[in-house]
Tab-separated table of C-alpha atoms and ligand atoms in Angstrom:
chain	number	residue	atom	x	y	z
H	524	UNK	CA	88.942	58.586	80.127
H	525	UNK	CA	87.109	62.771	79.352
H	526	UNK	CA	83.009	62.245	79.247
H	527	UNK	CA	80.552	64.939	78.093
H	528	UNK	CA	82.340	66.717	80.444
H	529	UNK	CA	84.636	69.199	79.289
H	530	UNK	CA	86.393	70.848	82.387
H	531	UNK	CA	87.181	67.314	83.810
H	532	UNK	CA	89.787	68.572	85.803
H	533	UNK	CA	92.557	65.719	86.714
H	534	UNK	CA	95.393	65.604	88.532
H	535	UNK	CA	98.866	63.425	88.434
H	536	UNK	CA	101.557	62.125	90.685
H	537	UNK	CA	103.484	58.979	89.862
H	538	UNK	CA	104.640	57.119	93.817
H	539	UNK	CA	107.665	54.844	93.740
H	540	UNK	CA	106.631	51.178	93.948
H	541	UNK	CA	109.076	49.049	94.568
H	542	UNK	CA	112.543	49.064	92.769
H	543	UNK	CA	112.666	50.976	89.671
H	544	UNK	CA	109.183	51.140	90.007
H	545	UNK	CA	105.669	53.902	89.519
H	546	UNK	CA	102.981	53.542	89.835
H	547	UNK	CA	100.654	56.366	88.760
H	548	UNK	CA	97.684	58.135	90.281
H	549	UNK	CA	94.899	59.749	88.517
H	550	UNK	CA	92.746	61.730	90.283
H	551	UNK	CA	89.440	63.278	89.258
H	552	UNK	CA	89.774	67.054	91.637
H	553	UNK	CA	86.466	68.494	89.174
H	554	UNK	CA	84.230	68.247	91.760
H	555	UNK	CA	86.580	70.228	93.925
H	556	UNK	CA	88.104	72.600	91.459
H	557	UNK	CA	84.181	73.492	91.623
H	558	UNK	CA	83.546	74.140	94.759
H	559	UNK	CA	86.931	76.055	95.583
H	560	UNK	CA	85.359	78.474	92.654
H	561	UNK	CA	82.458	78.390	94.604
H	562	UNK	CA	83.822	79.188	97.024
H	563	UNK	CA	86.568	82.418	96.108
H	564	UNK	CA	83.345	83.713	93.776
H	565	UNK	CA	81.234	84.003	97.121
H	566	UNK	CA	84.040	85.751	99.144
H	567	UNK	CA	84.613	88.027	96.505
H	568	UNK	CA	80.674	89.074	96.220
H	569	UNK	CA	80.464	89.542	99.729
H	570	UNK	CA	82.305	91.485	100.173
H	571	UNK	CA	81.993	93.500	97.222
H	572	UNK	CA	78.274	93.997	98.607
H	573	UNK	CA	79.564	94.784	101.970
H	574	UNK	CA	81.638	97.833	100.991
H	575	UNK	CA	78.924	100.144	99.968
H	576	UNK	CA	76.628	99.821	103.524
H	577	UNK	CA	80.160	100.341	106.261
H	578	UNK	CA	81.284	103.301	103.510
H	579	UNK	CA	77.401	104.896	104.760
H	580	UNK	CA	77.908	104.402	108.366
H	581	UNK	CA	80.959	105.454	108.548
H	582	UNK	CA	80.549	108.523	106.771
H	583	UNK	CA	77.013	108.888	109.348
H	584	UNK	CA	80.079	107.797	112.321
H	585	UNK	CA	81.698	110.678	111.050
H	586	UNK	CA	79.303	113.573	111.613
H	587	UNK	CA	77.140	112.450	115.024
H	588	UNK	CA	80.459	112.788	115.822
H	589	UNK	CA	81.236	116.319	114.802
H	590	UNK	CA	78.822	116.962	116.292
H	591	UNK	CA	78.885	114.873	119.513
H	592	UNK	CA	81.258	117.459	120.676
H	593	UNK	CA	80.673	118.744	124.006
H	594	UNK	CA	79.169	114.865	125.093
H	595	UNK	CA	83.192	113.055	125.749
H	596	UNK	CA	81.249	110.160	126.702
H	597	UNK	CA	79.110	109.995	123.787
H	598	UNK	CA	82.353	111.406	121.900
H	599	UNK	CA	84.120	108.270	122.923
H	600	UNK	CA	81.359	105.804	121.963
H	601	UNK	CA	80.914	106.896	118.168
H	602	UNK	CA	84.510	107.383	117.987
H	603	UNK	CA	85.380	104.137	119.367
H	604	UNK	CA	82.023	102.492	116.724
H	605	UNK	CA	84.555	104.455	113.887
H	606	UNK	CA	87.127	102.387	114.675
H	607	UNK	CA	85.399	99.388	114.188
H	608	UNK	CA	84.289	100.317	110.955
H	609	UNK	CA	87.662	101.454	109.818
H	610	UNK	CA	89.153	97.236	110.642
H	611	UNK	CA	86.414	96.285	108.874
H	612	UNK	CA	86.951	98.008	106.017
H	613	UNK	CA	90.907	96.618	106.520
H	614	UNK	CA	89.040	93.183	107.030
H	615	UNK	CA	87.806	93.569	104.088
H	616	UNK	CA	89.940	95.542	101.824
H	617	UNK	CA	92.206	91.971	102.477
H	618	UNK	CA	89.725	89.793	101.127
H	619	UNK	CA	89.204	91.836	98.277
H	620	UNK	CA	92.445	91.497	97.835
H	621	UNK	CA	93.242	87.978	97.956
H	622	UNK	CA	90.184	86.747	95.794
H	623	UNK	CA	91.926	88.784	92.901
H	624	UNK	CA	95.735	86.803	94.176
H	625	UNK	CA	93.315	83.766	93.667
H	626	UNK	CA	91.614	84.510	90.287
H	627	UNK	CA	95.124	85.946	88.845
H	628	UNK	CA	95.926	83.518	86.090
H	629	UNK	CA	99.099	84.046	85.978
H	630	UNK	CA	102.165	82.396	83.771
H	631	UNK	CA	106.192	82.167	84.819
H	632	UNK	CA	108.146	85.346	84.231
H	633	UNK	CA	104.711	87.573	83.772
H	634	UNK	CA	105.702	90.609	85.315
H	635	UNK	CA	106.949	94.278	84.573
H	636	UNK	CA	110.700	95.529	85.518
H	637	UNK	CA	109.939	96.768	89.606
H	638	UNK	CA	112.404	98.932	91.304
H	639	UNK	CA	112.231	96.655	94.717
H	640	UNK	CA	114.775	99.501	96.292
H	641	UNK	CA	112.979	102.109	95.243
H	642	UNK	CA	109.434	100.696	97.344
H	643	UNK	CA	111.675	99.112	99.877
H	644	UNK	CA	113.390	103.242	100.899
H	645	UNK	CA	109.804	104.283	101.016
H	646	UNK	CA	107.888	101.569	102.545
H	647	UNK	CA	110.188	101.488	105.649
H	648	UNK	CA	109.794	105.321	105.907
H	649	UNK	CA	106.847	104.425	106.473
H	650	UNK	CA	107.420	101.867	108.687
H	651	UNK	CA	109.250	104.652	111.232
H	652	UNK	CA	107.146	106.838	111.235
H	653	UNK	CA	104.730	104.523	111.774
H	654	UNK	CA	107.181	102.715	114.834
H	655	UNK	CA	108.422	105.850	116.359
H	656	UNK	CA	106.640	106.250	119.682
H	657	UNK	CA	107.987	102.375	120.033
H	658	UNK	CA	110.796	103.432	119.564
H	659	UNK	CA	111.783	100.739	117.431
H	660	UNK	CA	114.297	101.223	115.457
H	661	UNK	CA	114.010	100.142	111.998
H	662	UNK	CA	117.766	99.495	109.323
H	663	UNK	CA	117.850	99.438	105.605
H	664	UNK	CA	120.052	96.984	103.833
H	665	UNK	CA	119.552	97.051	99.807
H	666	UNK	CA	120.828	96.446	96.690
H	667	UNK	CA	120.299	99.712	94.366
H	668	UNK	CA	120.603	97.957	91.458
H	669	UNK	CA	119.082	94.889	92.552
H	670	UNK	CA	115.232	95.457	90.088
H	671	UNK	CA	112.771	91.966	89.889
H	672	UNK	CA	110.257	91.181	86.447
H	673	UNK	CA	106.249	91.492	89.188
H	674	UNK	CA	103.520	93.053	90.008
H	675	UNK	CA	104.340	95.805	91.573
H	676	UNK	CA	101.017	96.710	93.647
H	677	UNK	CA	101.395	92.527	94.650
H	678	UNK	CA	104.961	92.869	96.422
H	679	UNK	CA	104.328	96.523	97.335
H	680	UNK	CA	101.494	94.511	99.423
H	681	UNK	CA	103.451	91.021	100.105
H	682	UNK	CA	106.315	93.508	101.764
H	683	UNK	CA	104.041	95.983	102.920
H	684	UNK	CA	102.559	93.439	105.481
H	685	UNK	CA	105.915	91.180	106.226
H	686	UNK	CA	107.387	95.220	107.739
H	687	UNK	CA	104.317	95.775	109.168
H	688	UNK	CA	104.308	92.706	110.868
H	689	UNK	CA	107.260	93.204	112.536
H	690	UNK	CA	106.992	96.180	114.054
H	691	UNK	CA	103.452	95.242	115.351
H	692	UNK	CA	105.121	92.212	117.246
H	693	UNK	CA	107.928	93.939	118.180
H	694	UNK	CA	107.821	95.518	121.751
H	695	UNK	CA	109.526	98.812	122.496
H	696	UNK	CA	113.058	99.391	122.109
H	697	UNK	CA	113.411	96.975	119.801
H	698	UNK	CA	114.764	95.969	116.400
H	699	UNK	CA	114.247	95.211	113.045
H	700	UNK	CA	115.988	95.178	110.258
H	701	UNK	CA	115.377	94.966	106.300
H	702	UNK	CA	117.568	93.609	103.794
H	703	UNK	CA	117.724	92.999	100.470
H	704	UNK	CA	120.044	91.094	98.196
H	705	UNK	CA	121.141	88.641	95.716
H	706	UNK	CA	123.128	85.298	96.067
H	707	UNK	CA	124.276	82.828	93.711
H	708	UNK	CA	120.517	81.482	94.402
H	709	UNK	CA	118.676	84.571	93.731
H	710	UNK	CA	117.244	87.836	95.552
H	711	UNK	CA	116.239	87.329	99.021
H	712	UNK	CA	114.318	90.020	101.036
H	713	UNK	CA	114.114	89.178	105.123
H	714	UNK	CA	112.903	91.104	107.767
H	715	UNK	CA	114.433	89.990	111.240
H	716	UNK	CA	112.809	91.402	114.783
H	717	UNK	CA	113.496	91.097	117.589
H	718	UNK	CA	109.816	90.504	119.017
H	719	UNK	CA	107.315	88.321	121.095
H	720	UNK	CA	108.799	85.208	118.245
H	721	UNK	CA	106.098	81.984	117.293
H	722	UNK	CA	105.649	78.694	118.729
H	723	UNK	CA	107.580	75.861	116.234
H	724	UNK	CA	104.161	74.107	115.999
H	725	UNK	CA	102.061	77.409	115.044
H	726	UNK	CA	104.697	78.184	111.663
H	727	UNK	CA	103.099	75.399	108.801
H	728	UNK	CA	100.023	76.856	110.099
H	729	UNK	CA	100.528	81.162	109.744
H	730	UNK	CA	99.626	81.695	106.126
H	731	UNK	CA	96.501	80.163	106.085
H	732	UNK	CA	93.776	82.422	106.687
H	733	UNK	CA	92.665	84.017	109.222
H	734	UNK	CA	94.974	81.813	111.443
H	735	UNK	CA	96.244	83.564	114.102
H	736	UNK	CA	98.851	82.902	117.677
H	737	UNK	CA	97.200	85.064	119.672
H	738	UNK	CA	94.430	86.482	118.578
H	739	UNK	CA	93.592	89.492	121.444
H	740	UNK	CA	96.966	90.912	120.277
H	741	UNK	CA	97.035	90.528	116.809
H	742	UNK	CA	93.079	92.797	116.762
H	743	UNK	CA	94.539	95.163	119.231
H	744	UNK	CA	97.409	96.088	117.473
H	745	UNK	CA	95.320	96.238	113.638
H	746	UNK	CA	95.330	93.069	111.999
H	747	UNK	CA	93.560	91.199	110.356
H	748	UNK	CA	94.590	87.928	109.900
H	749	UNK	CA	95.128	87.798	106.250
H	750	UNK	CA	98.082	89.615	106.245
H	751	UNK	CA	100.512	85.869	105.861
H	752	UNK	CA	98.245	83.979	103.292
H	753	UNK	CA	98.369	87.735	101.360
H	754	UNK	CA	102.376	87.520	101.269
H	755	UNK	CA	101.786	83.782	100.208
H	756	UNK	CA	99.780	83.989	97.070
H	757	UNK	CA	101.973	87.062	95.866
H	758	UNK	CA	105.012	85.292	96.373
H	759	UNK	CA	103.560	81.629	94.770
H	760	UNK	CA	103.051	84.138	91.910
H	761	UNK	CA	106.539	85.335	91.532
H	762	UNK	CA	107.759	81.961	91.614
H	763	UNK	CA	109.442	82.206	95.064
H	764	UNK	CA	108.322	81.308	98.262
H	765	UNK	CA	108.801	81.919	101.948
H	766	UNK	CA	110.994	80.640	104.655
H	767	UNK	CA	110.119	81.739	108.620
H	768	UNK	CA	112.622	81.078	110.946
H	769	UNK	CA	111.674	81.975	114.422
H	770	UNK	CA	112.450	81.851	118.223
H	771	UNK	CA	109.486	82.482	120.997
H	772	UNK	CA	110.122	85.093	123.265
H	773	UNK	CA	113.057	85.824	120.623
H	774	UNK	CA	112.612	87.154	117.039
H	775	UNK	CA	111.811	86.716	114.155
H	776	UNK	CA	112.698	86.364	110.668
H	777	UNK	CA	111.017	86.187	107.365
H	778	UNK	CA	112.449	85.435	104.531
H	779	UNK	CA	111.470	86.498	100.461
H	780	UNK	CA	113.499	83.537	97.841
H	781	UNK	CA	112.905	85.297	94.161
H	782	UNK	CA	114.462	82.846	91.612
H	783	UNK	CA	117.564	84.282	89.216
H	784	UNK	CA	115.359	83.664	86.290
H	785	UNK	CA	113.233	86.976	87.750
H	786	UNK	CA	116.090	89.487	88.849
H	787	UNK	CA	116.334	92.884	86.032
H	788	UNK	CA	119.847	93.944	86.787
H	789	UNK	CA	120.113	97.995	87.454
H	790	UNK	CA	122.701	100.228	86.597
H	791	UNK	CA	123.338	101.410	90.267
H	792	UNK	CA	122.335	105.143	90.098
H	793	UNK	CA	126.518	106.241	92.187
H	794	UNK	CA	128.423	104.259	89.280
H	795	UNK	CA	126.734	105.730	86.541
H	796	UNK	CA	127.205	109.259	88.079
H	797	UNK	CA	130.753	108.213	88.930
H	798	UNK	CA	131.077	106.560	84.821
J	1444	ADP	P1	97.700	89.400	111.829
J	1444	ADP	O1	97.199	90.372	110.736
J	1444	ADP	O2	96.548	88.384	112.993
J	1444	ADP	O3	98.553	89.869	112.217
J	1444	ADP	P2	98.728	87.734	109.502
J	1444	ADP	O4	98.352	86.883	108.940
J	1444	ADP	O5	99.717	89.016	109.175
J	1444	ADP	O6	97.989	88.084	110.926
J	1444	ADP	O7	99.806	86.638	110.510
J	1444	ADP	C1	99.463	85.527	111.068
J	1444	ADP	C2	99.999	85.498	112.295
J	1444	ADP	O8	101.429	84.961	111.925
J	1444	ADP	C3	100.184	86.736	113.867
J	1444	ADP	O9	98.730	86.821	113.918
J	1444	ADP	C4	100.755	85.912	114.470
J	1444	ADP	O10	99.762	84.434	115.244
J	1444	ADP	C5	101.568	85.691	114.049
J	1444	ADP	N1	103.081	85.796	113.028
J	1444	ADP	C6	103.295	86.988	112.358
J	1444	ADP	N2	104.169	88.025	111.754
J	1444	ADP	C7	104.880	88.093	113.132
J	1444	ADP	C8	106.230	88.647	113.576
J	1444	ADP	N3	106.855	89.117	112.856
J	1444	ADP	N4	106.770	88.445	114.986
J	1444	ADP	C9	105.576	87.231	115.577
J	1444	ADP	N5	104.459	87.393	115.130
J	1444	ADP	C10	104.246	86.963	113.535
């Protein structure tokens, strides 16, 4: 029953009970939702407040490094401090992205036409430059007429997180394949790598904020521990889901499944020209 508290939120669930009977279980989740909201606001506010002082510190460090060109030891110290400031900035940006995603109210079907093929072409090009030193072979196979109804910036952030993870967790000489295709179940974005892989018991937890299998490796390669949490929220916004298949020491495959209702068919440019 709704008392004087007009914001009361209830969660209802049907539980099987005996033969062809069900129990309706109703729970008052008002307090839990309020605490969640407070946590989200707190993280967003702290992140926002940290942005400006950090930018100032980074600016001073750059100036100090310029002045220390003749002192290699001091220069190294400043460069290393600058590196740490950049890391902090990345964490803050990821936290803000995550807060925005959590706060966004979206309805099924929300969005506008997004050219995923164009997005992937430029994303993979960037990744190739990033991975050239590690001699990684990055392949792209993409259906050029397959677009999505979605939010471009969010999809970009999810796909680039998955590709950059593949790059970061694949040792030199390995290969990565990125695929974008449609089948009778919907549209699928897939990144497969021949990297270090993930042990089965870690897989259910890797989309949690700051959950890392090997935190040293993640940090050393520039990870914030928030990438897959961002991916998970973006996919939720697009009525999509994430599947992870991985074997330790052999590699991983991350698959995003988008429902058919999200698909927009655009004429293939090659076909249009021929016609
Ligand atoms: P991070 O910034 O630490 O990479 P993510 O949220 O992107 O954070 O990923 C969480 C953890 O999942 C990583 O720390 C890593 O242990 C594991 N992981 C993610 N992608 C891969 C991959 N392609 N291969 C192996 N491990 C991965």
